[in-house]
XYZ file of C-alpha atoms in Angstrom:
639
model
C 0.000 0.000 0.000
C 1.475 3.335 -1.061
C 1.817 6.035 1.589
C 1.884 8.757 -1.065
C -0.778 11.378 -1.589
C -0.025 13.518 -4.635
C -2.938 15.887 -3.822
C -3.797 16.387 -7.476
C -6.916 18.592 -7.691
C -10.154 17.258 -9.145
C -11.422 18.364 -12.529
C -10.218 18.283 -16.110
C -6.508 18.690 -16.712
C -6.793 22.162 -18.232
C -8.832 23.461 -15.285
C -6.982 21.953 -12.305
C -4.545 24.809 -11.693
C -7.116 27.552 -12.278
C -9.608 25.925 -9.907
C -6.892 25.270 -7.333
C -5.836 28.920 -7.288
C -9.405 30.115 -6.894
C -10.119 27.845 -3.918
C -6.779 27.512 -2.096
C -6.616 28.845 1.456
C -4.961 32.225 1.938
C -2.989 34.060 4.624
C -4.020 37.669 5.145
C -1.369 40.393 4.774
C -1.143 41.175 8.506
C -0.495 37.533 9.336
C 2.128 37.090 6.633
C 4.462 39.392 8.528
C 4.331 36.991 11.495
C 5.341 33.963 9.445
C 8.989 33.100 8.732
C 10.067 31.117 5.683
C 13.523 29.658 5.049
C 14.706 29.252 1.447
C 17.800 27.121 0.856
C 19.354 28.004 -2.491
C 19.410 31.250 -4.457
C 19.330 30.087 -8.071
C 16.337 30.593 -10.319
C 13.938 28.518 -8.202
C 15.226 29.702 -4.824
C 15.830 33.302 -5.841
C 12.417 33.608 -7.483
C 10.722 32.052 -4.449
C 12.581 34.223 -1.934
C 11.829 37.416 -3.848
C 8.178 36.535 -4.464
C 7.414 35.461 -0.896
C 9.122 38.532 0.546
C 7.176 40.715 -1.879
C 3.979 39.109 -0.563
C 4.877 40.147 2.973
C 6.378 37.038 4.522
C 9.600 37.260 6.534
C 12.146 35.359 4.471
C 15.656 34.069 5.078
C 17.624 32.820 2.062
C 20.814 30.726 2.298
C 23.430 30.024 -0.359
C 26.898 28.538 -0.103
C 28.251 30.874 -2.785
C 29.608 34.328 -1.981
C 26.642 35.876 -3.809
C 23.285 34.667 -5.143
C 24.558 35.740 -8.562
C 26.955 32.786 -8.515
C 24.243 30.127 -8.219
C 24.650 27.405 -10.841
C 21.621 28.673 -12.789
C 24.097 31.162 -14.219
C 25.610 28.374 -16.319
C 22.471 27.651 -18.355
C 23.130 28.730 -21.905
C 20.582 28.017 -24.593
C 17.205 29.334 -23.511
C 13.858 28.949 -21.763
C 10.718 27.401 -23.241
C 7.308 29.059 -23.357
C 4.197 28.259 -25.380
C 3.645 31.766 -26.773
C 3.576 30.690 -30.441
C 5.415 33.870 -31.486
C 6.824 31.964 -34.464
C 3.248 31.165 -35.598
C 4.262 27.559 -36.198
C 1.438 25.822 -34.358
C 2.638 25.898 -30.762
C 0.179 25.807 -27.857
C 0.023 25.054 -24.151
C -1.193 21.564 -25.009
C 1.689 20.969 -27.439
C 4.291 22.029 -24.845
C 2.583 19.758 -22.324
C 2.518 16.885 -24.829
C 6.157 17.334 -25.882
C 7.283 17.395 -22.230
C 5.387 14.250 -21.254
C 6.578 12.427 -24.372
C 10.126 13.741 -24.009
C 10.172 12.408 -20.434
C 9.218 8.985 -21.814
C 5.865 9.001 -19.991
C 7.324 8.927 -16.510
C 6.099 12.345 -15.313
C 2.890 13.345 -13.537
C 0.482 14.858 -16.066
C -1.063 17.451 -13.729
C 2.288 19.033 -12.841
C 3.472 19.114 -16.438
C 0.288 20.746 -17.688
C 0.561 23.391 -14.975
C 4.133 24.076 -16.071
C 3.022 24.532 -19.681
C 0.231 26.904 -18.607
C 2.580 29.045 -16.507
C 5.311 29.169 -19.158
C 3.806 32.152 -20.983
C 3.653 34.293 -17.823
C 7.323 33.621 -17.100
C 8.426 35.444 -20.245
C 6.264 38.451 -19.406
C 7.686 38.503 -15.881
C 11.278 38.403 -17.099
C 10.781 41.018 -19.816
C 9.299 43.320 -17.167
C 12.457 42.756 -15.095
C 14.596 43.841 -18.032
C 15.974 40.476 -19.123
C 17.556 41.192 -22.543
C 16.053 38.393 -24.615
C 17.151 38.237 -28.239
C 14.873 40.152 -30.591
C 14.159 40.060 -34.291
C 14.836 43.034 -36.574
C 11.383 44.471 -35.906
C 11.829 44.326 -32.140
C 9.758 41.229 -31.373
C 11.208 38.520 -29.137
C 13.054 35.879 -31.137
C 12.688 32.094 -30.779
C 14.740 29.068 -31.682
C 14.238 25.297 -31.473
C 15.528 22.714 -29.028
C 15.545 18.924 -29.127
C 12.406 16.808 -29.084
C 10.055 19.416 -30.585
C 8.997 20.588 -34.022
C 8.271 24.228 -33.157
C 10.351 27.256 -32.147
C 9.432 28.062 -28.534
C 12.771 28.771 -26.896
C 13.456 32.366 -25.798
C 17.148 33.148 -25.362
C 19.818 35.734 -24.645
C 22.658 34.554 -26.913
C 24.372 31.739 -24.999
C 23.960 33.243 -21.536
C 20.235 32.934 -20.877
C 20.642 31.523 -17.383
C 22.881 34.388 -16.332
C 20.423 37.015 -17.545
C 17.438 35.318 -15.907
C 19.369 34.975 -12.664
C 20.223 38.662 -12.702
C 16.512 39.354 -13.049
C 15.720 37.220 -10.009
C 18.637 38.759 -8.117
C 17.350 42.262 -8.794
C 13.976 41.243 -7.364
C 15.745 39.780 -4.324
C 17.843 42.917 -3.881
C 14.712 45.043 -3.758
C 13.337 42.932 -0.923
C 16.662 42.894 0.919
C 16.690 46.705 0.827
C 13.130 46.799 2.176
C 14.066 44.496 5.062
C 11.690 41.688 4.076
C 14.456 39.315 2.993
C 17.687 38.501 4.798
C 20.438 36.910 2.753
C 22.933 34.462 4.273
C 25.802 34.090 1.814
C 28.551 31.496 2.392
C 26.200 29.405 4.551
C 25.478 25.723 3.921
C 22.432 23.897 5.229
C 23.661 20.765 6.994
C 20.481 19.528 8.714
C 16.693 19.870 8.690
C 15.097 20.459 12.089
C 11.748 18.756 12.718
C 9.383 19.429 15.632
C 6.263 17.295 16.042
C 6.860 15.827 12.583
C 6.960 19.204 10.798
C 9.930 21.035 9.294
C 10.661 23.919 11.664
C 14.087 25.118 10.663
C 17.598 24.233 9.633
C 21.108 23.958 10.988
C 23.552 25.910 8.824
C 27.325 26.126 8.817
C 28.974 29.486 8.263
C 31.568 28.500 5.664
C 33.823 31.461 6.496
C 34.063 31.034 10.273
C 33.015 27.392 10.680
C 30.318 28.453 13.150
C 27.202 26.268 13.421
C 23.969 28.291 13.409
C 20.316 27.530 14.210
C 17.503 29.090 12.159
C 13.757 28.742 12.690
C 11.126 28.801 9.964
C 7.406 28.071 9.892
C 8.222 26.368 6.572
C 11.439 25.366 4.807
C 11.912 25.487 1.037
C 14.770 23.575 -0.575
C 15.906 24.854 -3.973
C 19.426 23.461 -3.897
C 19.775 22.101 -7.425
C 20.694 18.687 -8.753
C 23.124 15.929 -7.846
C 24.998 15.345 -11.117
C 28.355 15.700 -9.355
C 27.867 12.232 -7.905
C 29.596 11.257 -11.181
C 32.561 13.540 -10.297
C 32.909 14.694 -13.908
C 29.821 16.622 -14.977
C 28.806 19.966 -16.424
C 27.744 21.113 -12.943
C 29.641 23.737 -10.989
C 32.256 22.179 -8.716
C 30.307 23.127 -5.586
C 26.972 21.670 -6.708
C 25.991 18.907 -4.295
C 23.165 16.789 -2.889
C 23.642 17.560 0.806
C 20.500 19.645 1.431
C 18.251 17.146 -0.349
C 20.024 14.214 1.270
C 19.565 15.592 4.783
C 15.870 15.994 3.977
C 15.736 12.384 2.729
C 17.246 11.115 5.967
C 14.664 13.142 7.904
C 11.757 11.451 6.152
C 11.409 13.140 2.740
C 11.099 10.455 0.070
C 13.576 10.511 -2.837
C 11.934 10.114 -6.251
C 13.469 8.332 -9.252
C 17.137 8.842 -8.251
C 18.439 6.828 -11.230
C 16.939 9.264 -13.755
C 20.006 11.303 -14.696
C 20.535 13.111 -17.968
C 23.534 12.710 -20.192
C 23.877 15.827 -22.378
C 25.095 15.055 -25.913
C 26.837 18.375 -26.546
C 29.817 18.702 -24.191
C 33.525 19.204 -24.685
C 35.139 15.736 -24.366
C 37.308 14.702 -21.447
C 40.887 15.754 -22.127
C 42.871 14.093 -19.329
C 42.952 12.246 -16.025
C 43.463 15.442 -14.027
C 40.311 17.132 -15.307
C 37.785 17.935 -12.585
C 34.907 19.440 -14.589
C 33.320 19.213 -18.012
C 32.038 22.088 -20.113
C 28.611 22.178 -21.709
C 28.146 23.466 -25.238
C 24.543 24.597 -25.526
C 21.981 22.375 -27.198
C 20.965 25.458 -29.166
C 24.042 24.846 -31.310
C 22.193 21.901 -32.850
C 19.832 24.378 -34.525
C 22.570 25.208 -37.041
C 25.316 22.653 -36.384
C 25.211 19.232 -38.050
C 26.417 16.171 -36.146
C 28.508 13.616 -38.013
C 31.297 11.027 -37.868
C 33.364 9.417 -40.637
C 31.453 6.677 -42.416
C 34.435 4.327 -42.170
C 35.960 2.993 -38.959
C 39.343 4.331 -37.914
C 39.317 7.258 -40.342
C 41.906 9.658 -38.863
C 41.850 12.302 -41.592
C 41.182 15.910 -40.677
C 37.480 16.786 -40.974
C 38.002 19.139 -43.895
C 39.704 16.262 -45.785
C 36.632 14.016 -45.526
C 34.131 14.651 -48.362
C 30.381 14.637 -47.694
C 30.012 11.267 -49.413
C 32.265 9.719 -46.749
C 30.522 11.366 -43.761
C 27.693 9.848 -41.745
C 25.235 12.502 -40.537
C 23.817 9.779 -38.334
C 21.101 11.759 -36.505
C 19.674 13.005 -39.799
C 19.882 9.459 -41.202
C 18.310 7.671 -38.215
C 15.756 10.304 -37.183
C 14.737 12.211 -40.317
C 11.655 13.885 -38.744
C 13.753 15.611 -36.035
C 17.293 15.287 -37.392
C 19.908 16.953 -35.196
C 17.189 18.121 -32.776
C 16.252 14.771 -31.299
C 15.988 14.685 -27.470
C 19.147 14.562 -25.423
C 18.929 10.921 -24.363
C 18.466 9.787 -27.980
C 21.332 11.953 -29.268
C 23.646 10.823 -26.454
C 23.113 7.117 -27.047
C 23.565 7.590 -30.793
C 26.917 9.330 -30.214
C 28.054 6.577 -27.874
C 27.053 3.941 -30.419
C 29.014 5.662 -33.204
C 32.118 5.828 -30.998
C 31.694 2.238 -29.823
C 31.690 1.225 -33.499
C 35.163 2.777 -33.881
C 34.029 5.855 -35.788
C 34.712 8.385 -33.035
C 37.049 11.302 -33.698
C 39.758 13.177 -31.840
C 42.754 11.773 -29.909
C 40.629 9.544 -27.662
C 38.126 8.421 -30.270
C 35.388 9.447 -27.838
C 33.975 12.418 -29.722
C 31.821 13.295 -32.713
C 31.787 16.419 -34.877
C 29.362 19.331 -34.556
C 29.883 21.163 -37.837
C 28.785 24.722 -38.740
C 30.248 24.809 -42.265
C 26.879 24.621 -44.025
C 25.207 27.164 -41.719
C 28.054 29.658 -42.203
C 27.855 29.210 -45.984
C 24.065 29.654 -45.907
C 23.682 32.465 -43.355
C 27.105 34.085 -43.173
C 29.600 34.210 -40.329
C 28.055 37.366 -38.843
C 24.677 35.708 -38.265
C 26.245 32.662 -36.619
C 28.404 34.960 -34.477
C 25.333 36.924 -33.393
C 23.563 33.724 -32.335
C 26.410 31.779 -30.752
C 29.451 34.058 -30.572
C 30.163 33.702 -26.853
C 29.834 29.913 -27.087
C 32.297 29.793 -29.978
C 34.723 31.964 -28.019
C 34.432 29.695 -24.973
C 35.087 26.603 -27.088
C 38.159 28.145 -28.692
C 39.595 29.234 -25.331
C 39.239 25.704 -23.936
C 40.323 23.657 -26.956
C 42.396 26.028 -29.087
C 40.266 25.236 -32.169
C 38.245 27.853 -34.056
C 34.686 26.513 -34.659
C 34.238 28.951 -37.537
C 36.984 27.069 -39.394
C 36.822 23.497 -38.075
C 33.994 21.451 -36.508
C 33.606 21.300 -32.741
C 34.328 17.960 -31.114
C 31.615 16.945 -28.641
C 30.721 13.931 -26.505
C 27.963 13.172 -23.971
C 28.471 14.064 -20.315
C 26.407 14.102 -17.128
C 24.354 17.280 -17.006
C 20.986 17.278 -15.207
C 19.137 15.080 -12.742
C 15.455 14.404 -13.301
C 15.249 12.553 -9.992
C 14.999 14.443 -6.714
C 12.872 14.782 -3.623
C 9.343 13.485 -4.165
C 6.778 16.283 -3.943
C 3.007 16.479 -4.223
C 1.076 18.916 -6.417
C 1.805 21.657 -3.849
C 5.565 20.950 -4.146
C 5.605 19.688 -0.547
C 7.734 16.680 0.319
C 6.533 13.874 2.580
C 7.692 15.986 5.543
C 4.960 18.563 6.330
C 6.229 22.113 5.893
C 9.233 21.037 3.806
C 9.076 21.980 0.124
C 11.375 21.249 -2.819
C 11.591 23.438 -5.949
C 13.382 23.291 -9.290
C 15.950 20.599 -10.024
C 15.873 19.654 -6.352
C 12.535 17.849 -6.882
C 11.543 15.046 -9.223
C 8.436 16.730 -10.484
C 8.134 17.700 -14.125
C 10.565 15.947 -16.448
C 10.003 12.210 -16.070
C 12.927 10.141 -17.309
C 14.402 12.797 -19.611
C 14.304 16.584 -19.591
C 13.838 18.407 -22.873
C 16.287 21.218 -23.502
C 15.406 24.726 -22.228
C 12.889 23.308 -19.731
C 15.053 23.580 -16.590
C 14.883 27.375 -16.473
C 11.176 27.150 -17.171
C 10.554 24.825 -14.226
C 12.755 26.752 -11.797
C 11.036 30.066 -12.469
C 7.561 28.523 -12.611
C 8.067 26.917 -9.197
C 9.543 30.049 -7.651
C 7.498 32.875 -9.154
C 4.118 31.267 -9.748
C 3.557 27.955 -7.914
C 4.987 28.190 -4.398
C 3.437 31.634 -3.651
C 0.014 29.952 -3.942
C 0.666 26.483 -2.560
C 2.635 27.446 0.549
C -0.271 29.580 1.736
C -2.436 26.482 1.927
C -0.047 25.092 4.557
C 0.751 28.327 6.371
C -2.938 29.122 6.857
C -2.791 26.630 9.757
C 0.459 28.048 11.146
C -0.613 31.597 11.988
C -1.542 30.476 15.500
C 1.921 29.033 16.088
C 4.505 31.544 17.293
C 8.134 31.223 16.284
C 9.820 28.384 18.112
C 12.952 29.515 19.983
C 16.108 27.897 18.663
C 16.869 26.773 22.220
C 14.210 24.093 21.682
C 15.557 20.542 22.302
C 15.035 19.622 18.636
C 17.482 22.357 17.578
C 19.963 21.314 20.261
C 19.798 17.669 19.183
C 20.192 18.553 15.497
C 23.192 20.777 16.198
C 24.743 18.068 18.346
C 24.468 15.493 15.536
C 26.040 17.952 13.083
C 28.986 18.636 15.389
C 29.519 14.930 15.994
C 29.602 14.191 12.256
C 32.061 17.023 11.589
C 34.294 15.888 14.454
C 34.241 12.330 13.106
C 35.260 13.455 9.631
C 38.147 15.465 11.059
C 39.313 12.703 13.392
C 39.817 10.004 10.749
C 43.124 11.509 9.610
C 43.661 8.946 6.860
C 45.833 9.070 3.777
C 43.428 9.719 0.895
C 42.168 13.130 -0.141
C 38.465 13.836 -0.473
C 39.043 14.493 -4.177
C 40.610 11.067 -4.741
C 37.683 9.293 -3.090
C 35.171 11.389 -5.000
C 36.933 10.499 -8.240
C 36.706 6.789 -7.367
C 32.972 7.135 -6.808
C 32.567 8.968 -10.093
C 34.316 6.232 -12.059
C 32.069 3.572 -10.503
C 28.927 5.563 -11.270
C 29.928 6.406 -14.863
C 31.063 2.861 -15.647
C 28.055 1.015 -14.243
C 25.234 3.567 -13.897
C 26.036 5.969 -16.742
C 24.772 6.009 -20.324
C 24.025 2.287 -20.288
C 23.262 -0.023 -17.357
C 22.795 -3.753 -16.922
C 22.010 -5.990 -13.960
C 25.503 -7.473 -13.716
C 27.186 -4.068 -13.685
C 24.716 -2.549 -11.248
C 25.153 -5.409 -8.786
C 28.908 -4.975 -9.046
C 28.536 -1.239 -8.466
C 26.567 -1.833 -5.267
C 29.438 -3.835 -3.831
C 32.058 -1.325 -4.958
C 30.159 1.643 -3.472
C 29.724 -0.114 -0.133
C 33.439 -0.848 -0.057
C 34.185 2.764 -0.958
C 31.981 3.978 1.887
C 34.030 1.946 4.368
C 37.218 3.228 2.757
C 36.014 6.822 3.029
C 35.124 6.624 6.718
C 38.415 4.919 7.590
C 40.976 6.593 5.341
C 39.866 10.109 4.333
C 42.142 12.965 5.321
C 40.636 16.360 6.117
C 43.318 19.013 6.725
C 42.795 22.266 8.629
C 40.617 22.935 11.645
C 36.887 22.776 12.216
C 36.243 26.306 13.446
C 37.656 28.137 10.452
C 37.359 28.527 6.710
C 37.925 24.949 5.537
C 36.636 24.035 2.052
C 38.108 20.527 2.332
C 35.914 19.860 5.347
C 32.894 21.193 3.445
C 33.743 18.960 0.511
C 34.189 15.915 2.738
C 30.643 16.205 4.059
C 29.281 16.528 0.533
C 31.212 13.530 -0.800
C 30.059 11.397 2.139
C 26.485 12.209 1.101
C 27.275 11.507 -2.564
C 28.508 8.019 -1.682
C 25.248 7.192 0.076
C 23.251 8.714 -2.777
C 25.216 6.618 -5.281
C 24.093 3.464 -3.538
C 20.456 4.584 -3.721
C 20.786 5.499 -7.400
C 22.165 2.074 -8.254
C 19.452 0.404 -6.163
C 16.810 2.336 -8.080
C 18.387 1.546 -11.465
C 18.552 -2.153 -10.560
C 14.870 -2.206 -9.590
C 13.690 -0.510 -12.810
C 14.013 -3.338 -15.313
C 13.084 -1.251 -18.331
C 14.643 1.422 -20.503
C 13.135 4.886 -20.401
C 14.616 8.294 -21.144
C 18.057 8.673 -19.604
C 17.790 5.243 -17.931
C 18.932 2.723 -20.547
C 18.938 -0.909 -19.433
C 20.780 -2.984 -22.011
C 18.433 -5.909 -21.327
C 15.474 -3.787 -22.492
C 15.976 -2.427 -26.015
C 14.425 -2.802 -29.442
C 16.093 -4.595 -32.332
C 17.521 -1.312 -33.619
C 18.929 -0.309 -30.222
C 16.233 2.107 -29.035
C 14.955 2.268 -25.461
C 12.113 -0.149 -24.691
C 9.763 0.767 -21.853
C 7.640 -1.640 -19.832
C 4.487 0.291 -18.997
C 2.714 -2.722 -17.507
C 5.234 -3.024 -14.667
C 7.002 0.322 -14.331
C 4.522 3.118 -15.008
C 5.162 4.634 -11.592
C 7.317 7.092 -9.703
C 9.749 5.271 -7.435
C 9.738 7.138 -4.104
C 12.394 5.749 -1.776
C 11.978 6.010 1.986
C 14.964 6.113 4.337
C 14.654 3.381 6.954
C 17.941 3.656 8.852
C 21.704 3.560 8.427
C 22.907 0.448 6.579
C 19.300 -0.707 6.156
C 17.692 -1.188 2.755
C 15.412 1.726 1.793
C 11.694 1.103 1.339
C 10.174 1.516 -2.129
C 6.897 3.437 -2.344
C 5.146 3.772 -5.700
C 3.080 6.602 -7.113
C 1.177 5.027 -9.976
C 1.083 7.283 -13.025
C -2.329 7.809 -14.625
C -2.461 9.282 -18.127
C -5.746 10.936 -19.030
C -4.633 13.049 -21.991
C -1.374 11.654 -23.372
C -1.499 7.899 -23.758
C 1.933 6.235 -23.612
C 3.388 4.864 -26.827
C 6.916 3.848 -27.680
C 8.697 7.109 -28.467
C 9.613 7.658 -32.083
C 11.447 10.634 -33.566
C 11.737 9.109 -37.031
């Protein structure tokens, strides 16, 4: 029997959100001032939520581990943000965005949440334009659009290759206004290290001041987590080096279920790994596939320079295999196709683990100036990293870990299974199923922060106006702080021989080898054993230099890697349970004759929500059965 209640409103799909907003309980303005809300994370989801809730009159505290909210990882998003405005007059609609998102996620997302996201998408653009976000415009001044993978319309709004940065500056300006008014207090260089529960409800957090090492207690009538994804469990990913799972993992261990942890996205358009000492990978925006053509030599082992290989001896394999979508197939499809080409011995570059992304034809057709206007900063970034000029020679790209569709399980209100604890943006599992379509991450983060949580949190807080702020001297705060101090002291006391970085790299290799682009039962079972051994190795041989009560990034990193190791075990457990292929989860035992992913809707049409049941005890699987009223699952085809 499932313990999950998704709280999806009654009514037809296109009316659920409208009816919910008209009937949801409210908190009057005078009472909002008496209610305190904690927001963990200051990216698009967290920043939008903090600014919006403070604007509404709540007392808000926002925490980020960066030195400024402007350095949240949302800044790294490049290509754009989706919205169903149909400015290109090519047949787009709210329903089509909803349909594309459900299909793109391989029918493993909750319909009601996805439809709400599609409805809200149009308001997001208006909000951001009003904030001054400099979206690209056509000659006549109208907002421009381009296409992303998995769709046949142009619905992506963009600001060259720095859309995330511009959107984040918009959210930051809204936050700054509330900080100046005294409604929002910002805690930079603070990391949440524990959730505090009182009588089963989230009532605050324990945070560590990363500059002084001081442990702090903070009360909130509700706690919102907007701490991003967990792609760095693979060590090498496109995520910022500091991105981690710690906030979500602490919530999981306090009773918040973790949804679909094995659903991770491999992005097909990244700069390939260049050496053993590399610690991060660089994303090249999916928008480049609008004008770039992906190809490899037709013959195995062809080591000629790209300009020496005539078109007749090139294999534009995405255009050949998926003629209806061509180079703009979804990310999971494009990634597996690239891996297959390289596995066949047709990869390019020194390692053979790369394919070409070629702009020759687009430059000949449109001119260098047009391509520079669209992608100039991306081309410059590529040249600085690789030394090659993409205007003259094709980019070399290869898939890499990018985004995590899994995350904390939330209901329609974005509340986790812990009352008063919410999860927004990439931190939750909500909207993308088994594969996220490009340009949808920014859409979800801003939808959750600007438009969803301001309504849904009121439904919970309407019952909290009678509850005064709990003093942080409460025993629950004392016990939480004690457990944090004990864990930090244990990490410091081990005094082993291996660095945190070395152990993290070992975990990453295990995860990429056995739970990466392709998985099978034998490899996943092996990975479980290796991760458990690594956990013992970590807690017996890690070395954390420096002191506890000071600026100590190695100590911070040690806590995050310890959480990553435990998460890795849960991810592999989830991948082993799901004996089907869907989206970014490709089980080699479940594929069609031509190598495409093969779902099993009869057995696995559910959200896997894992429940923590104790240290070194197997987690409990809870299932949210997925019901499709509008979009009936079929095997995905982009041919």
